[in-house]
Amino acid sequence: LESMELQYLRYPGRSSSSGDGKNMGFYQRHFDHTGDDDKPYRRKVSLLLYLNKDGWSADDGGILRAYVRPKRKSGDACNNVHDIVPEGGKLVLFDSTSVEHEVLPTCKERWAVVGWFLIDKETKSETAGVRGGGEKRSRHSGKEQTTSSKKKKNKRRKQRQANG
């Protein structure tokens, strides 16, 4: 893992001006890495550290629902749903590319540090067979290289020539 991206998040609870729950904080079902951006890195491991006050219960909402799809020997995937109550001090880590998740509506203000451990998209062993890890590849002298990998090597070579 090469670097990290962090955010400090607040999910609003039920608004005092609206008792109908319309302003409850939530986050729709998603993967943290979709692979369709043009950044030179991708998210590998997702991190959540809950900063809520003691005494948080499932009735307070804001539950992290993770949809884990372990492979069966037959090759069929099955969904295992895991609900995680956002108790203060709890740390949650999961694979950014394979764990789909959502945050259910929260009834009171919810705080968390969320982040992602990042890896270079060029790391072939890490991207092979990973959802969203596709890259354009070319053959040269019998060796496979990613297109962006060649550009990066050329840039480094030019920098060395300029500096030395």
Short mmCIF file of C-alpha atoms in Angstrom, two decimals:
data_model
loop_
_atom_site.label_atom_id
_atom_site.label_comp_id
_atom_site.label_asym_id
_atom_site.label_seq_id
_atom_site.Cartn_x
_atom_site.Cartn_y
_atom_site.Cartn_z
CA LEU A 1 0.00 0.00 0.00
CA GLU A 2 1.52 3.22 -1.17
CA SER A 3 -0.51 6.12 0.23
CA MET A 4 -3.75 7.05 1.93
CA GLU A 5 -6.77 9.28 1.42
CA LEU A 6 -8.78 10.43 4.49
CA GLN A 7 -12.03 12.31 5.09
CA TYR A 8 -13.76 13.53 8.24
CA LEU A 9 -17.52 12.95 7.81
CA ARG A 10 -20.67 14.01 9.59
CA TYR A 11 -23.97 12.35 8.80
CA PRO A 12 -26.83 14.53 10.07
CA GLY A 13 -29.42 12.96 12.31
CA ARG A 14 -33.13 13.64 12.17
CA SER A 15 -33.54 17.40 11.80
CA SER A 16 -35.06 19.21 14.79
CA SER A 17 -37.20 21.17 12.32
CA SER A 18 -38.50 18.02 10.64
CA GLY A 19 -39.77 15.11 12.69
CA ASP A 20 -40.60 13.05 9.59
CA GLY A 21 -37.06 11.66 9.14
CA LYS A 22 -36.56 13.18 5.67
CA ASN A 23 -33.26 14.78 6.65
CA MET A 24 -31.71 11.61 8.06
CA GLY A 25 -28.15 10.95 6.89
CA PHE A 26 -27.46 7.84 4.81
CA TYR A 27 -25.28 6.64 1.92
CA GLN A 28 -26.60 4.45 -0.89
CA ARG A 29 -25.28 0.97 -1.69
CA HIS A 30 -21.96 1.15 -3.57
CA PHE A 31 -18.38 -0.08 -3.97
CA ASP A 32 -15.57 2.28 -2.93
CA HIS A 33 -13.64 1.55 -6.12
CA THR A 34 -15.29 1.45 -9.53
CA GLY A 35 -12.16 1.58 -11.69
CA ASP A 36 -13.58 4.07 -14.16
CA ASP A 37 -11.56 7.11 -13.12
CA ASP A 38 -8.29 8.20 -14.68
CA LYS A 39 -6.28 8.60 -11.47
CA PRO A 40 -2.88 6.86 -11.32
CA TYR A 41 -3.93 5.01 -8.14
CA ARG A 42 -6.88 2.99 -6.93
CA ARG A 43 -8.48 2.27 -3.59
CA LYS A 44 -7.47 -1.09 -2.15
CA VAL A 45 -8.58 -1.13 1.50
CA SER A 46 -11.41 0.97 2.99
CA LEU A 47 -11.22 2.23 6.56
CA LEU A 48 -13.90 3.59 8.90
CA LEU A 49 -13.20 4.84 12.42
CA TYR A 50 -16.36 5.83 14.28
CA LEU A 51 -16.14 8.90 16.51
CA ASN A 52 -19.64 8.77 18.00
CA LYS A 53 -20.33 9.27 21.69
CA ASP A 54 -20.62 6.22 23.94
CA GLY A 55 -23.97 4.52 24.12
CA TRP A 56 -24.78 4.27 20.40
CA SER A 57 -27.33 1.53 19.73
CA ALA A 58 -28.86 -0.07 16.64
CA ASP A 59 -32.00 2.02 17.30
CA ASP A 60 -29.91 5.16 16.62
CA GLY A 61 -29.43 4.00 13.02
CA GLY A 62 -26.39 4.84 10.90
CA ILE A 63 -25.55 1.15 10.59
CA LEU A 64 -22.95 0.11 8.02
CA ARG A 65 -24.44 -2.74 5.98
CA ALA A 66 -21.81 -4.75 4.12
CA TYR A 67 -22.65 -7.25 1.39
CA VAL A 68 -19.85 -9.79 1.39
CA ARG A 69 -19.81 -12.26 -1.49
CA PRO A 70 -17.61 -15.22 -0.63
CA LYS A 71 -17.02 -17.67 -3.47
CA ARG A 72 -18.36 -21.15 -3.02
CA LYS A 73 -16.45 -24.13 -4.36
CA SER A 74 -19.06 -24.48 -7.09
CA GLY A 75 -18.19 -20.96 -8.29
CA ASP A 76 -21.56 -19.56 -7.28
CA ALA A 77 -21.53 -16.39 -5.24
CA CYS A 78 -23.80 -15.88 -2.25
CA ASN A 79 -24.54 -12.70 -0.33
CA ASN A 80 -23.71 -12.52 3.37
CA VAL A 81 -25.08 -9.35 4.93
CA HIS A 82 -23.16 -7.92 7.89
CA ASP A 83 -24.61 -5.03 9.91
CA ILE A 84 -22.08 -3.00 11.92
CA VAL A 85 -23.31 -0.60 14.60
CA PRO A 86 -21.20 2.61 14.49
CA GLU A 87 -20.08 2.57 18.12
CA GLY A 88 -17.46 5.16 19.06
CA GLY A 89 -13.89 3.85 18.74
CA LYS A 90 -14.82 0.96 16.43
CA LEU A 91 -12.46 0.48 13.47
CA VAL A 92 -13.71 -1.28 10.32
CA LEU A 93 -11.46 -2.36 7.41
CA PHE A 94 -12.57 -4.07 4.19
CA ASP A 95 -11.55 -4.68 0.57
CA SER A 96 -12.56 -1.61 -1.49
CA THR A 97 -13.03 -3.58 -4.69
CA SER A 98 -15.14 -6.48 -3.50
CA VAL A 99 -17.30 -5.36 -0.56
CA GLU A 100 -20.43 -3.51 -1.57
CA HIS A 101 -21.89 -1.49 1.32
CA GLU A 102 -24.27 1.26 2.40
CA VAL A 103 -25.01 3.40 5.45
CA LEU A 104 -28.57 3.04 6.67
CA PRO A 105 -30.48 6.18 7.76
CA THR A 106 -29.25 7.64 11.04
CA CYS A 107 -31.55 9.07 13.70
CA LYS A 108 -28.86 11.13 15.40
CA GLU A 109 -25.68 12.88 14.33
CA ARG A 110 -22.98 10.39 13.33
CA TRP A 111 -19.25 11.15 13.00
CA ALA A 112 -16.50 9.11 11.38
CA VAL A 113 -13.07 9.25 9.80
CA VAL A 114 -13.21 7.36 6.53
CA GLY A 115 -10.28 6.59 4.32
CA TRP A 116 -8.69 4.37 1.75
CA PHE A 117 -5.28 2.78 1.48
CA LEU A 118 -4.23 3.35 -2.12
CA ILE A 119 -2.08 1.38 -4.53
CA ASP A 120 -0.54 2.32 -7.84
CA LYS A 121 -2.70 1.07 -10.73
CA GLU A 122 0.47 -0.27 -12.30
CA THR A 123 0.94 -2.93 -9.68
CA LYS A 124 0.15 -5.91 -11.92
CA SER A 125 -0.03 -8.52 -9.18
CA GLU A 126 -2.56 -6.41 -7.31
CA THR A 127 -4.80 -5.61 -10.29
CA ALA A 128 -4.90 -9.02 -11.92
CA GLY A 129 -8.42 -10.37 -11.72
CA VAL A 130 -9.71 -7.51 -9.56
CA ARG A 131 -13.05 -5.87 -10.31
CA GLY A 132 -12.41 -2.48 -11.85
CA GLY A 133 -8.69 -3.08 -12.28
CA GLY A 134 -8.67 -3.33 -16.05
CA GLU A 135 -5.90 -1.63 -18.02
CA LYS A 136 -4.88 -1.36 -21.67
CA ARG A 137 -1.93 -3.64 -22.31
CA SER A 138 0.54 -3.89 -25.15
CA ARG A 139 3.26 -6.34 -26.12
CA HIS A 140 6.80 -5.17 -26.76
CA SER A 141 9.86 -7.42 -27.10
CA GLY A 142 7.85 -10.32 -25.72
CA LYS A 143 7.24 -8.49 -22.42
CA GLU A 144 3.84 -7.23 -21.32
CA GLN A 145 3.63 -3.66 -20.02
CA THR A 146 0.70 -1.42 -19.21
CA THR A 147 0.40 1.66 -21.43
CA SER A 148 0.56 4.00 -18.44
CA SER A 149 3.53 2.05 -17.05
CA LYS A 150 5.55 2.84 -20.20
CA LYS A 151 4.64 6.52 -19.93
CA LYS A 152 5.72 6.56 -16.29
CA LYS A 153 9.06 4.92 -17.09
CA ASN A 154 9.70 7.42 -19.89
CA LYS A 155 8.90 10.32 -17.55
CA ARG A 156 11.32 8.98 -14.91
CA ARG A 157 14.05 8.50 -17.54
CA LYS A 158 13.61 12.10 -18.76
CA GLN A 159 13.76 13.40 -15.18
CA ARG A 160 17.00 11.49 -14.54
CA GLN A 161 18.50 12.88 -17.76
CA ALA A 162 17.50 16.44 -16.82
CA ASN A 163 18.95 16.07 -13.30
CA GLY A 164 22.10 14.26 -14.15
#
